[in-house]
Amino acid sequence: MKTFKGYARANGDFGIRNHLLIIPTVICANQVCSRIEQMVPDTVAIPHQHGCSQIGADKDRTFDVLAGTGRNPNVGAVLIVSLGCEVVDPQALADAIRETGKPVEWFDIQSAGGSIKAIQHGVELARRMRAELDRAEKVDVPFSKLRIGVKCGGSDATSGLASNPALGVAADAIIADGGAVVIGETTEIIGAEHLLAERCVTPDVSSKLYSIVERFEREVERAGADMRGGNPSPGNIAGGLSTIEEKSLGCISKCGTAPIRAVIEYAEQIPNGGLYFMDSPGNDIECVSGMAAGGAHLVCFTTGRGTPTGSAVVPVIKITANAQMYRRMEDNMDVDVSGLLTGAFDLREAGRRIEREIREVADGKLTKAEILGHREFSINRIGPSL
Amino acid sequence: MAEHVQVGADVIVMNAVDHVATALRDLQAGETLSYTIEGRTNTIAVMEAVPFGHKIAIVPIAEGDSVRKYGEVIGRATRAIEPGHHVHVHNIEGIRGRGDKARKEGEAPV
C-alpha cells in the first residue's frame, strides 16, 4: 500500500479525517460549544479551562494550541465561539486558521444575546458547514505526506522492553517512506538525553535538546521536589520502573533510530519528512494535544498499565506488550505486541504489525479510542492565572 | 532490545553490561533461572519474590554504585544488593530530577 485515501486541503496538505471543529476561545464558551456538538452529528468540540486571566507566553501558548488544532489537516472547517471579553482574540484566531484556506466562522455569546440564541446560531452555522464538508471526496495521498506522533503513557516494564522498541521499528519505516515522526515528553528523556543528543543533525540542535531538559530539571529543583511519585508515577513504580532514568531509557526507543532534524516548540508546526523532537510535558493529554496542534495526523501510543485516552482531532493508536493488560482492556487496545516477550515473534514482526495499523488508520480505519468517543484535549500552562 | 526473545524465557537482560535482569513472569524465592547474554547461558538463584516486569540483580551491587539497565545508568544503589534480590525503589534511587536533594544540600527553597 503506497497511498491512502485522504482529504485534500486548500494549502496542499492532506487530512486523514474530515472534522468540523468547534473551538471555545475561553472556558466561558464551553457549554455553548458542547450543546452545539450534541445537536449537530459529526462535530467535535474542544472544551478547555483557559482563554482568560492569562498573559505573555502563557496566553500565547493557549492561542497557539487553539490555532494549531484548528489548522490540523484532519480538520475540514472550524466554528469558533467567543464569550466577547476574554484575552484570546477570536478574530485573530479565525485569521490564523483561515491561512490554511479552510472555512472558519466565529461569533460571540454576548453579541448573540445569551446562551440559547448563541446555541441556535451555532447549530445553524454548524449544520451548514457540516453539509459542505460531507461533499468532500477522498483522494489518493502518498504515505510520504504522513506526520505521526509517538508517545508512551501508563508505562510499565513491558513498554521499555518491547512496545517502545517495536514502535521504533515502525517509526523508522514511516521515515524511510518519506514521512515525519515527532517525539515529545521532555521530562521523560531525563537520563537518556545524551543518547538522543548524539543523533541530532547539528551541534545547535543537540545543545537545544540539552537546554530544554536542563530548563525542566531546574524547575523541579526550584520547586524543591523529588520527581519520583509524580514521574515515575505510582503506577509506573508498581509496574517495575524504579527511577526517571530507567523510564526515560525505555521511552526513547519508540522514536526509532533516525537522526533528529530539529527541536521544535510545543504546538509548533511539524515539518515534513524525518524525525523531530517537540519540547512538551510528559502528561499524556497535554503532549498529544501539542502534537495535534503541530499538525500530526495520528499518534501511536504505547502503554503497559493501560490507558483509554484519545484526542479531539487525531486518531490515537494504542499499542501494548503487556499480555495480561491486553486481555483485561482489549476494548481500549489496538495492537498487541506481547508476543515479542514470549518469543512468538521477533522485533521486526512487532514493528510490521504497528506499521500496518498506522497505514490502515491513515486510510480510514477507526481506532478504539475513536470508536469509544475519546476526545481528550488539554493545553499546557506555563504561567499563573491572574 | 533483544531482537528475539527465546520462547519460555523467564527473565531478559537488555545489555551485556547490565547489573539487572527483568522478570518476564512472577518469580518465586528458591527458583534457579537461566538467562542468556550475548549467546552465553548463565544461571541465577532467586532469593526473594520478584513480580512480573520488576528487576532482579544478576551481579553483586555495592552501596553507592551506579546501577545499569539498557547498558546505561538508571540510578544509584542506596544499599548493597546481592544477586537474586529484587532491585527497586527500596534499594536504588534516581540521581536526576531530585529537587529534594538540591534543597537538602543548602539551596534555598522557593
Tab-separated table of C-alpha atoms in Angstrom:
chain	number	residue	atom	x	y	z
A	1	MET	CA	0.000	0.000	0.000
A	2	LYS	CA	1.808	3.134	-1.239
A	3	THR	CA	-1.078	5.572	-0.855
A	4	PHE	CA	-4.045	6.095	1.428
A	5	LYS	CA	-7.398	7.777	0.869
A	6	GLY	CA	-7.383	11.220	2.473
A	7	TYR	CA	-8.812	14.712	2.204
A	8	ALA	CA	-7.008	17.340	0.093
A	9	ARG	CA	-6.719	20.735	1.831
A	10	ALA	CA	-6.511	24.135	0.112
A	11	ASN	CA	-2.929	24.688	1.340
A	12	GLY	CA	-1.637	21.488	-0.274
A	13	ASP	CA	-1.746	19.425	2.921
A	14	PHE	CA	-3.856	16.276	3.382
A	15	GLY	CA	-6.081	15.103	6.226
A	16	ILE	CA	-6.895	11.553	7.311
A	17	ARG	CA	-10.166	12.688	8.919
A	18	ASN	CA	-12.627	15.456	7.998
A	19	HIS	CA	-13.694	17.016	11.294
A	20	LEU	CA	-15.872	20.046	11.881
A	21	LEU	CA	-14.151	21.512	14.945
A	22	ILE	CA	-15.961	23.756	17.438
A	23	ILE	CA	-13.497	25.870	19.443
A	24	PRO	CA	-14.395	27.866	22.559
A	25	THR	CA	-11.913	30.735	22.869
A	26	VAL	CA	-12.450	30.642	26.634
A	27	ILE	CA	-13.868	28.336	29.314
A	28	CYS	CA	-16.955	30.597	29.465
A	29	ALA	CA	-17.959	29.407	25.961
A	30	ASN	CA	-17.554	25.673	26.731
A	31	GLN	CA	-21.185	24.940	27.449
A	32	VAL	CA	-22.480	26.614	24.271
A	33	CYS	CA	-19.904	24.646	22.239
A	34	SER	CA	-20.854	21.358	23.917
A	35	ARG	CA	-24.552	21.958	23.183
A	36	ILE	CA	-23.826	22.651	19.517
A	37	GLU	CA	-21.722	19.461	19.373
A	38	GLN	CA	-24.610	17.454	20.886
A	39	MET	CA	-27.115	18.839	18.382
A	40	VAL	CA	-25.081	18.513	15.179
A	41	PRO	CA	-23.798	14.995	14.428
A	42	ASP	CA	-20.154	14.545	13.404
A	43	THR	CA	-18.839	17.664	15.079
A	44	VAL	CA	-16.065	17.857	17.673
A	45	ALA	CA	-15.964	20.463	20.435
A	46	ILE	CA	-12.809	21.050	22.470
A	47	PRO	CA	-13.865	22.449	25.853
A	48	HIS	CA	-10.870	23.651	27.901
A	49	GLN	CA	-10.075	25.593	31.079
A	50	HIS	CA	-8.221	28.545	29.566
A	51	GLY	CA	-8.536	31.690	27.434
A	52	CYS	CA	-8.808	34.345	30.123
A	53	SER	CA	-6.737	35.748	33.017
A	54	GLN	CA	-3.615	34.745	31.090
A	55	ILE	CA	-0.663	36.894	29.961
A	56	GLY	CA	2.545	36.720	27.958
A	57	ALA	CA	3.943	33.405	26.795
A	58	ASP	CA	1.211	31.531	28.675
A	59	LYS	CA	-1.530	33.391	26.789
A	60	ASP	CA	0.360	32.845	23.520
A	61	ARG	CA	0.598	29.128	24.227
A	62	THR	CA	-3.172	28.826	24.656
A	63	PHE	CA	-3.694	30.768	21.418
A	64	ASP	CA	-1.131	28.633	19.561
A	65	VAL	CA	-2.706	25.358	20.679
A	66	LEU	CA	-6.221	26.506	19.701
A	67	ALA	CA	-4.977	27.843	16.360
A	68	GLY	CA	-2.852	24.756	15.686
A	69	THR	CA	-5.734	22.398	16.478
A	70	GLY	CA	-7.905	24.342	14.041
A	71	ARG	CA	-5.137	24.262	11.429
A	72	ASN	CA	-4.608	20.486	11.797
A	73	PRO	CA	-5.265	18.911	8.369
A	74	ASN	CA	-7.704	16.409	9.905
A	75	VAL	CA	-9.981	19.415	10.481
A	76	GLY	CA	-12.008	20.456	7.426
A	77	ALA	CA	-13.766	23.501	8.883
A	78	VAL	CA	-13.878	25.417	12.168
A	79	LEU	CA	-16.580	27.166	14.181
A	80	ILE	CA	-15.222	29.465	16.921
A	81	VAL	CA	-17.427	30.547	19.822
A	82	SER	CA	-16.223	33.504	21.885
A	83	LEU	CA	-17.732	34.986	25.032
A	84	GLY	CA	-16.805	38.533	23.983
A	85	CYS	CA	-14.488	39.798	26.709
A	86	GLU	CA	-11.699	37.160	27.029
A	87	VAL	CA	-7.966	37.568	26.311
A	88	VAL	CA	-7.881	35.113	23.378
A	89	ASP	CA	-8.899	37.254	20.393
A	90	PRO	CA	-11.455	35.306	18.305
A	91	GLN	CA	-10.849	37.381	15.170
A	92	ALA	CA	-7.075	36.748	15.353
A	93	LEU	CA	-7.754	33.049	15.999
A	94	ALA	CA	-10.067	32.851	12.982
A	95	ASP	CA	-7.458	34.623	10.829
A	96	ALA	CA	-4.677	32.255	11.948
A	97	ILE	CA	-6.783	29.229	10.997
A	98	ARG	CA	-8.057	30.784	7.730
A	99	GLU	CA	-4.447	30.974	6.466
A	100	THR	CA	-4.841	27.265	5.675
A	101	GLY	CA	-7.722	28.099	3.329
A	102	LYS	CA	-10.351	26.142	5.287
A	103	PRO	CA	-13.765	27.659	6.125
A	104	VAL	CA	-13.874	29.372	9.543
A	105	GLU	CA	-16.846	31.105	11.201
A	106	TRP	CA	-16.953	32.865	14.562
A	107	PHE	CA	-19.383	34.743	16.783
A	108	ASP	CA	-19.591	35.795	20.424
A	109	ILE	CA	-22.195	34.915	23.026
A	110	GLN	CA	-22.561	38.461	24.384
A	111	SER	CA	-23.495	39.859	20.941
A	112	ALA	CA	-25.670	36.841	20.136
A	113	GLY	CA	-27.809	37.620	23.185
A	114	GLY	CA	-27.010	34.815	25.615
A	115	SER	CA	-26.647	31.051	25.600
A	116	ILE	CA	-29.907	29.997	23.933
A	117	LYS	CA	-29.569	32.383	20.998
A	118	ALA	CA	-25.856	31.521	20.712
A	119	ILE	CA	-26.607	27.779	20.616
A	120	GLN	CA	-29.300	28.318	17.968
A	121	HIS	CA	-26.985	30.446	15.830
A	122	GLY	CA	-24.114	27.982	16.300
A	123	VAL	CA	-26.249	24.985	15.363
A	124	GLU	CA	-27.385	26.689	12.145
A	125	LEU	CA	-23.785	27.523	11.212
A	126	ALA	CA	-22.520	24.047	12.146
A	127	ARG	CA	-25.231	22.242	10.138
A	128	ARG	CA	-24.395	24.267	7.050
A	129	MET	CA	-20.638	23.762	7.461
A	130	ARG	CA	-21.037	20.012	8.116
A	131	ALA	CA	-23.164	19.590	4.987
A	132	GLU	CA	-20.474	21.323	2.946
A	133	LEU	CA	-17.733	19.110	4.431
A	134	ASP	CA	-19.716	15.951	3.655
A	135	ARG	CA	-19.463	16.738	-0.055
A	136	ALA	CA	-15.653	16.280	0.025
A	137	GLU	CA	-14.333	13.287	-1.897
A	138	LYS	CA	-11.295	11.395	-0.781
A	139	VAL	CA	-8.168	11.399	-2.921
A	140	ASP	CA	-5.072	9.191	-3.127
A	141	VAL	CA	-2.349	10.515	-0.838
A	142	PRO	CA	1.232	9.185	-0.748
A	143	PHE	CA	2.387	7.930	2.672
A	144	SER	CA	5.328	10.336	2.451
A	145	LYS	CA	2.859	13.099	3.434
A	146	LEU	CA	2.120	11.458	6.780
A	147	ARG	CA	3.235	13.003	10.091
A	148	ILE	CA	2.899	10.791	13.137
A	149	GLY	CA	3.483	11.369	16.846
A	150	VAL	CA	4.998	8.708	19.108
A	151	LYS	CA	4.029	8.748	22.769
A	152	CYS	CA	4.026	6.418	25.747
A	153	GLY	CA	1.816	6.624	28.806
A	154	GLY	CA	0.783	4.447	31.688
A	155	SER	CA	4.131	2.739	31.171
A	156	ASP	CA	5.362	-0.403	32.862
A	157	ALA	CA	8.455	-2.507	32.269
A	158	THR	CA	6.982	-4.008	29.083
A	159	SER	CA	6.977	-0.523	27.479
A	160	GLY	CA	10.768	-0.216	27.529
A	161	LEU	CA	11.411	-3.894	26.851
A	162	ALA	CA	9.072	-4.386	23.922
A	163	SER	CA	6.307	-1.982	22.826
A	164	ASN	CA	8.574	1.085	22.560
A	165	PRO	CA	11.330	-0.693	20.575
A	166	ALA	CA	8.605	-2.166	18.309
A	167	LEU	CA	7.116	1.300	17.744
A	168	GLY	CA	10.653	2.472	16.943
A	169	VAL	CA	10.841	-0.078	14.106
A	170	ALA	CA	7.544	1.276	12.715
A	171	ALA	CA	8.777	4.880	13.118
A	172	ASP	CA	11.900	4.040	11.096
A	173	ALA	CA	9.692	2.552	8.352
A	174	ILE	CA	7.482	5.672	8.200
A	175	ILE	CA	10.582	7.901	7.933
A	176	ALA	CA	12.142	5.612	5.296
A	177	ASP	CA	8.928	6.161	3.287
A	178	GLY	CA	9.434	9.937	3.455
A	179	GLY	CA	7.062	10.582	6.368
A	180	ALA	CA	7.677	12.574	9.536
A	181	VAL	CA	7.789	11.370	13.137
A	182	VAL	CA	7.641	13.591	16.219
A	183	ILE	CA	8.585	12.520	19.741
A	184	GLY	CA	7.927	14.705	22.801
A	185	GLU	CA	7.944	14.337	26.591
A	186	THR	CA	10.974	16.402	27.598
A	187	THR	CA	10.525	15.182	31.179
A	188	GLU	CA	10.836	11.594	30.055
A	189	ILE	CA	14.189	11.816	28.362
A	190	ILE	CA	15.907	12.866	31.616
A	191	GLY	CA	18.795	10.438	31.996
A	192	ALA	CA	18.664	9.415	28.333
A	193	GLU	CA	19.142	12.815	26.658
A	194	HIS	CA	22.805	12.055	25.821
A	195	LEU	CA	21.673	9.187	23.581
A	196	LEU	CA	19.253	11.422	21.636
A	197	ALA	CA	21.726	14.345	21.544
A	198	GLU	CA	24.238	12.102	19.750
A	199	ARG	CA	21.667	11.662	16.998
A	200	CYS	CA	20.957	15.374	16.410
A	201	VAL	CA	21.963	16.552	12.942
A	202	THR	CA	23.938	19.607	14.130
A	203	PRO	CA	25.622	20.751	17.383
A	204	ASP	CA	22.969	23.514	17.593
A	205	VAL	CA	20.122	21.005	17.632
A	206	SER	CA	21.997	18.909	20.175
A	207	SER	CA	22.588	21.853	22.527
A	208	LYS	CA	18.940	22.904	22.228
A	209	LEU	CA	17.915	19.407	23.295
A	210	TYR	CA	20.232	19.591	26.337
A	211	SER	CA	18.954	23.076	27.206
A	212	ILE	CA	15.252	22.126	27.260
A	213	VAL	CA	15.984	19.173	29.567
A	214	GLU	CA	18.110	21.389	31.827
A	215	ARG	CA	15.358	24.018	31.946
A	216	PHE	CA	12.848	21.462	33.123
A	217	GLU	CA	15.182	19.912	35.687
A	218	ARG	CA	15.882	23.397	37.111
A	219	GLU	CA	12.125	23.904	37.520
A	220	VAL	CA	11.913	20.676	39.521
A	221	GLU	CA	14.845	21.801	41.684
A	222	ARG	CA	13.264	25.220	42.202
A	223	ALA	CA	10.122	23.502	43.459
A	224	GLY	CA	12.326	21.561	45.891
A	225	ALA	CA	10.556	18.345	44.940
A	226	ASP	CA	11.590	14.818	44.090
A	227	MET	CA	10.246	13.850	40.668
A	228	ARG	CA	9.585	10.312	41.865
A	229	GLY	CA	5.959	9.718	42.753
A	230	GLY	CA	4.972	12.234	40.058
A	231	ASN	CA	7.190	10.712	37.409
A	232	PRO	CA	7.676	7.781	37.557
A	233	SER	CA	4.056	7.711	38.700
A	234	PRO	CA	2.741	5.318	41.342
A	235	GLY	CA	1.514	3.058	38.524
A	236	ASN	CA	4.898	3.137	36.782
A	237	ILE	CA	6.567	2.115	40.066
A	238	ALA	CA	4.053	-0.689	40.660
A	239	GLY	CA	4.876	-1.833	37.111
A	240	GLY	CA	8.564	-2.170	37.969
A	241	LEU	CA	10.034	1.190	36.919
A	242	SER	CA	12.232	2.480	39.753
A	243	THR	CA	13.595	5.826	38.531
A	244	ILE	CA	13.011	8.523	35.892
A	245	GLU	CA	16.295	7.454	34.271
A	246	GLU	CA	15.023	3.888	33.815
A	247	LYS	CA	11.713	5.158	32.443
A	248	SER	CA	13.477	7.550	30.055
A	249	LEU	CA	15.863	4.889	28.727
A	250	GLY	CA	12.833	2.745	27.967
A	251	CYS	CA	10.963	5.689	26.430
A	252	ILE	CA	13.375	6.877	23.785
A	253	SER	CA	13.409	3.678	21.716
A	254	LYS	CA	9.880	4.484	20.462
A	255	CYS	CA	11.214	7.073	18.015
A	256	GLY	CA	13.443	4.587	16.178
A	257	THR	CA	16.971	5.301	15.032
A	258	ALA	CA	16.743	8.230	12.557
A	259	PRO	CA	18.749	11.454	13.036
A	260	ILE	CA	16.886	14.234	14.901
A	261	ARG	CA	16.488	17.118	12.463
A	262	ALA	CA	15.226	19.788	14.850
A	263	VAL	CA	13.896	20.516	18.325
A	264	ILE	CA	10.555	22.306	17.893
A	265	GLU	CA	8.422	24.202	20.389
A	266	TYR	CA	5.244	22.841	21.959
A	267	ALA	CA	2.428	23.045	19.344
A	268	GLU	CA	4.846	24.289	16.634
A	269	GLN	CA	4.191	23.025	13.087
A	270	ILE	CA	5.919	19.670	12.500
A	271	PRO	CA	7.946	19.814	9.262
A	272	ASN	CA	7.500	17.086	6.646
A	273	GLY	CA	9.920	14.162	6.493
A	274	GLY	CA	12.311	12.921	9.177
A	275	LEU	CA	12.419	12.839	12.966
A	276	TYR	CA	11.690	15.844	15.230
A	277	PHE	CA	11.654	16.430	18.995
A	278	MET	CA	8.801	18.561	20.401
A	279	ASP	CA	9.524	20.264	23.760
A	280	SER	CA	6.479	19.089	25.703
A	281	PRO	CA	5.470	17.752	29.099
A	282	GLY	CA	5.147	14.009	29.619
A	283	ASN	CA	1.487	14.462	30.597
A	284	ASP	CA	-0.396	12.310	28.084
A	285	ILE	CA	-3.166	14.670	27.070
A	286	GLU	CA	-1.048	17.836	27.010
A	287	CYS	CA	1.617	16.092	24.936
A	288	VAL	CA	-0.809	14.566	22.405
A	289	SER	CA	-2.708	17.893	22.175
A	290	GLY	CA	0.598	19.652	21.419
A	291	MET	CA	1.392	17.135	18.664
A	292	ALA	CA	-2.103	17.546	17.180
A	293	ALA	CA	-1.674	21.334	17.267
A	294	GLY	CA	1.658	20.806	15.474
A	295	GLY	CA	-0.152	19.108	12.588
A	296	ALA	CA	0.351	15.415	13.406
A	297	HIS	CA	-2.112	13.221	11.503
A	298	LEU	CA	-2.157	10.475	14.123
A	299	VAL	CA	-0.377	9.444	17.313
A	300	CYS	CA	0.945	5.981	18.193
A	301	PHE	CA	0.685	5.475	21.940
A	302	THR	CA	2.309	2.587	23.819
A	303	THR	CA	1.098	1.579	27.265
A	304	GLY	CA	1.710	-1.212	29.750
A	305	ARG	CA	-0.673	-0.291	32.567
A	306	GLY	CA	-3.458	0.524	30.088
A	307	THR	CA	-4.934	3.938	29.300
A	308	PRO	CA	-8.100	4.737	27.337
A	309	THR	CA	-7.415	8.308	26.178
A	310	GLY	CA	-7.646	9.579	22.612
A	311	SER	CA	-7.585	13.038	21.083
A	312	ALA	CA	-10.087	15.518	19.715
A	313	VAL	CA	-8.741	15.661	16.150
A	314	VAL	CA	-6.158	12.891	15.689
A	315	PRO	CA	-6.648	9.113	15.870
A	316	VAL	CA	-4.588	7.612	18.724
A	317	ILE	CA	-3.398	4.026	18.180
A	318	LYS	CA	-2.949	2.117	21.445
A	319	ILE	CA	-0.133	-0.440	21.477
A	320	THR	CA	0.828	-2.774	24.315
A	321	ALA	CA	3.254	-5.594	25.078
A	322	ASN	CA	1.568	-6.469	28.384
A	323	ALA	CA	-0.466	-9.611	27.594
A	324	GLN	CA	-2.438	-9.578	30.852
A	325	MET	CA	-3.469	-5.959	30.454
A	326	TYR	CA	-4.360	-6.560	26.783
A	327	ARG	CA	-6.760	-9.300	27.869
A	328	ARG	CA	-8.261	-7.057	30.560
A	329	MET	CA	-8.532	-3.904	28.412
A	330	GLU	CA	-8.898	-5.212	24.863
A	331	ASP	CA	-11.723	-2.688	24.342
A	332	ASN	CA	-9.114	0.064	24.523
A	333	MET	CA	-6.120	-1.544	22.776
A	334	ASP	CA	-5.466	-1.535	19.012
A	335	VAL	CA	-2.232	-3.532	18.653
A	336	ASP	CA	-0.949	-6.379	20.855
A	337	VAL	CA	2.805	-6.968	20.556
A	338	SER	CA	3.126	-9.071	23.729
A	339	GLY	CA	4.241	-11.982	21.546
A	340	LEU	CA	7.586	-10.211	21.404
A	341	LEU	CA	8.173	-11.086	25.093
A	342	THR	CA	7.059	-14.719	24.783
A	343	GLY	CA	9.171	-15.358	21.708
A	344	ALA	CA	6.098	-15.815	19.483
A	345	PHE	CA	7.522	-13.261	17.003
A	346	ASP	CA	10.547	-11.017	16.690
A	347	LEU	CA	11.052	-7.258	16.839
A	348	ARG	CA	10.756	-6.850	13.033
A	349	GLU	CA	7.365	-8.551	13.031
A	350	ALA	CA	6.151	-6.471	16.001
A	351	GLY	CA	7.194	-3.324	14.126
A	352	ARG	CA	5.433	-4.521	10.978
A	353	ARG	CA	2.189	-5.051	12.903
A	354	ILE	CA	2.284	-1.471	14.168
A	355	GLU	CA	3.211	-0.115	10.737
A	356	ARG	CA	0.275	-1.978	9.169
A	357	GLU	CA	-2.086	-0.458	11.750
A	358	ILE	CA	-0.716	3.049	11.048
A	359	ARG	CA	-1.368	2.593	7.331
A	360	GLU	CA	-4.890	1.266	7.893
A	361	VAL	CA	-5.813	4.050	10.339
A	362	ALA	CA	-4.472	6.647	7.885
A	363	ASP	CA	-6.712	5.025	5.283
A	364	GLY	CA	-9.795	5.476	7.487
A	365	LYS	CA	-9.907	2.537	9.934
A	366	LEU	CA	-11.211	3.843	13.263
A	367	THR	CA	-9.097	3.380	16.393
A	368	LYS	CA	-10.631	2.019	19.586
A	369	ALA	CA	-10.359	5.490	21.159
A	370	GLU	CA	-12.312	6.979	18.225
A	371	ILE	CA	-14.986	4.275	18.390
A	372	LEU	CA	-15.390	4.887	22.132
A	373	GLY	CA	-15.678	8.644	21.613
A	374	HIS	CA	-12.473	9.591	23.428
A	375	ARG	CA	-11.783	13.241	22.527
A	376	GLU	CA	-9.383	14.369	25.228
A	377	PHE	CA	-7.904	17.833	24.817
A	378	SER	CA	-5.681	19.756	27.204
A	379	ILE	CA	-3.466	22.816	26.908
A	380	ASN	CA	-0.109	23.000	28.692
A	381	ARG	CA	0.158	26.035	31.018
A	382	ILE	CA	3.407	27.905	31.660
A	383	GLY	CA	2.160	30.830	33.760
A	384	PRO	CA	-0.135	31.714	36.657
A	385	SER	CA	-3.818	32.631	36.356
A	386	LEU	CA	-4.332	36.301	37.138
B	1	MET	CA	16.203	-4.643	22.889
B	2	ALA	CA	16.864	-8.273	22.233
B	3	GLU	CA	15.782	-8.797	18.633
B	4	HIS	CA	14.207	-12.106	19.505
B	5	VAL	CA	13.262	-13.355	23.000
B	6	GLN	CA	13.625	-17.131	23.462
B	7	VAL	CA	10.323	-18.979	23.857
B	8	GLY	CA	9.726	-19.586	27.572
B	9	ALA	CA	12.384	-17.110	28.801
B	10	ASP	CA	11.878	-16.223	32.487
B	11	VAL	CA	13.936	-13.050	32.517
B	12	ILE	CA	15.526	-10.737	29.949
B	13	VAL	CA	18.862	-8.915	30.146
B	14	MET	CA	18.868	-5.905	27.810
B	15	ASN	CA	22.633	-5.313	27.590
B	16	ALA	CA	25.798	-7.267	28.410
B	17	VAL	CA	26.981	-4.643	30.957
B	18	ASP	CA	23.693	-4.599	32.901
B	19	HIS	CA	23.508	-5.355	36.631
B	20	VAL	CA	19.880	-6.439	36.416
B	21	ALA	CA	17.523	-8.714	34.513
B	22	THR	CA	13.794	-8.002	34.109
B	23	ALA	CA	11.279	-10.696	35.121
B	24	LEU	CA	9.004	-11.899	32.307
B	25	ARG	CA	6.770	-13.661	34.867
B	26	ASP	CA	6.331	-13.566	38.650
B	27	LEU	CA	9.480	-15.131	40.148
B	28	GLN	CA	9.464	-17.082	43.439
B	29	ALA	CA	12.218	-17.383	46.058
B	30	GLY	CA	14.139	-20.641	45.656
B	31	GLU	CA	13.882	-20.896	41.877
B	32	THR	CA	17.001	-21.176	39.744
B	33	LEU	CA	16.706	-19.480	36.368
B	34	SER	CA	18.854	-19.419	33.294
B	35	TYR	CA	19.275	-16.430	31.005
B	36	THR	CA	21.487	-15.603	28.060
B	37	ILE	CA	23.806	-12.684	27.497
B	38	GLU	CA	25.365	-12.439	24.040
B	39	GLY	CA	24.732	-16.147	23.449
B	40	ARG	CA	26.255	-17.322	26.757
B	41	THR	CA	23.934	-19.022	29.229
B	42	ASN	CA	24.145	-18.062	32.916
B	43	THR	CA	22.090	-19.063	35.927
B	44	ILE	CA	20.739	-17.065	38.840
B	45	ALA	CA	19.193	-18.281	42.134
B	46	VAL	CA	16.119	-16.225	43.017
B	47	MET	CA	16.418	-15.119	46.683
B	48	GLU	CA	13.060	-13.358	47.065
B	49	ALA	CA	9.826	-12.896	45.111
B	50	VAL	CA	10.143	-10.569	42.101
B	51	PRO	CA	6.917	-9.551	40.307
B	52	PHE	CA	6.489	-9.541	36.518
B	53	GLY	CA	8.245	-6.543	34.975
B	54	HIS	CA	10.416	-5.900	38.020
B	55	LYS	CA	14.206	-6.196	38.206
B	56	ILE	CA	16.430	-8.855	39.770
B	57	ALA	CA	20.140	-8.339	40.479
B	58	ILE	CA	22.351	-10.699	38.446
B	59	VAL	CA	25.670	-9.470	39.928
B	60	PRO	CA	26.595	-8.033	43.346
B	61	ILE	CA	25.964	-4.267	43.554
B	62	ALA	CA	27.748	-2.238	46.269
B	63	GLU	CA	26.060	0.623	48.143
B	64	GLY	CA	26.549	3.841	46.149
B	65	ASP	CA	27.261	2.022	42.877
B	66	SER	CA	25.609	3.140	39.645
B	67	VAL	CA	23.069	0.539	38.559
B	68	ARG	CA	22.883	-0.295	34.833
B	69	LYS	CA	19.992	-1.469	32.607
B	70	TYR	CA	19.832	-0.978	28.805
B	71	GLY	CA	23.645	-0.564	29.148
B	72	GLU	CA	23.013	2.822	30.825
B	73	VAL	CA	22.817	4.166	34.395
B	74	ILE	CA	19.269	4.011	35.795
B	75	GLY	CA	20.173	5.135	39.343
B	76	ARG	CA	22.327	4.526	42.404
B	77	ALA	CA	22.195	1.696	44.956
B	78	THR	CA	21.156	3.004	48.385
B	79	ARG	CA	22.383	-0.232	49.995
B	80	ALA	CA	24.363	-3.307	48.942
B	81	ILE	CA	22.319	-5.669	46.745
B	82	GLU	CA	23.198	-9.349	46.411
B	83	PRO	CA	22.473	-11.362	43.236
B	84	GLY	CA	18.975	-12.828	43.150
B	85	HIS	CA	17.411	-9.946	45.072
B	86	HIS	CA	14.633	-7.613	43.946
B	87	VAL	CA	16.013	-4.267	42.690
B	88	HIS	CA	13.502	-1.424	43.055
B	89	VAL	CA	12.724	1.805	44.916
B	90	HIS	CA	13.670	0.245	48.285
B	91	ASN	CA	17.314	-0.219	47.296
B	92	ILE	CA	18.025	2.102	44.347
B	93	GLU	CA	17.220	5.764	43.774
B	94	GLY	CA	17.199	8.124	40.817
B	95	ILE	CA	20.011	10.652	40.527
B	96	ARG	CA	18.189	13.068	38.211
B	97	GLY	CA	15.193	15.347	38.858
B	98	ARG	CA	15.934	15.364	42.600
B	99	GLY	CA	14.783	18.794	43.735
B	100	ASP	CA	14.527	17.384	47.260
B	101	LYS	CA	18.310	16.739	47.248
B	102	ALA	CA	19.038	20.211	45.866
B	103	ARG	CA	17.190	21.680	48.851
B	104	LYS	CA	18.878	19.443	51.395
B	105	GLU	CA	22.247	20.489	50.093
B	106	GLY	CA	21.635	24.076	51.144
B	107	GLU	CA	19.807	25.727	48.252
B	108	ALA	CA	17.001	27.984	49.350
B	109	PRO	CA	13.519	26.691	48.589
B	110	VAL	CA	11.145	28.979	46.711
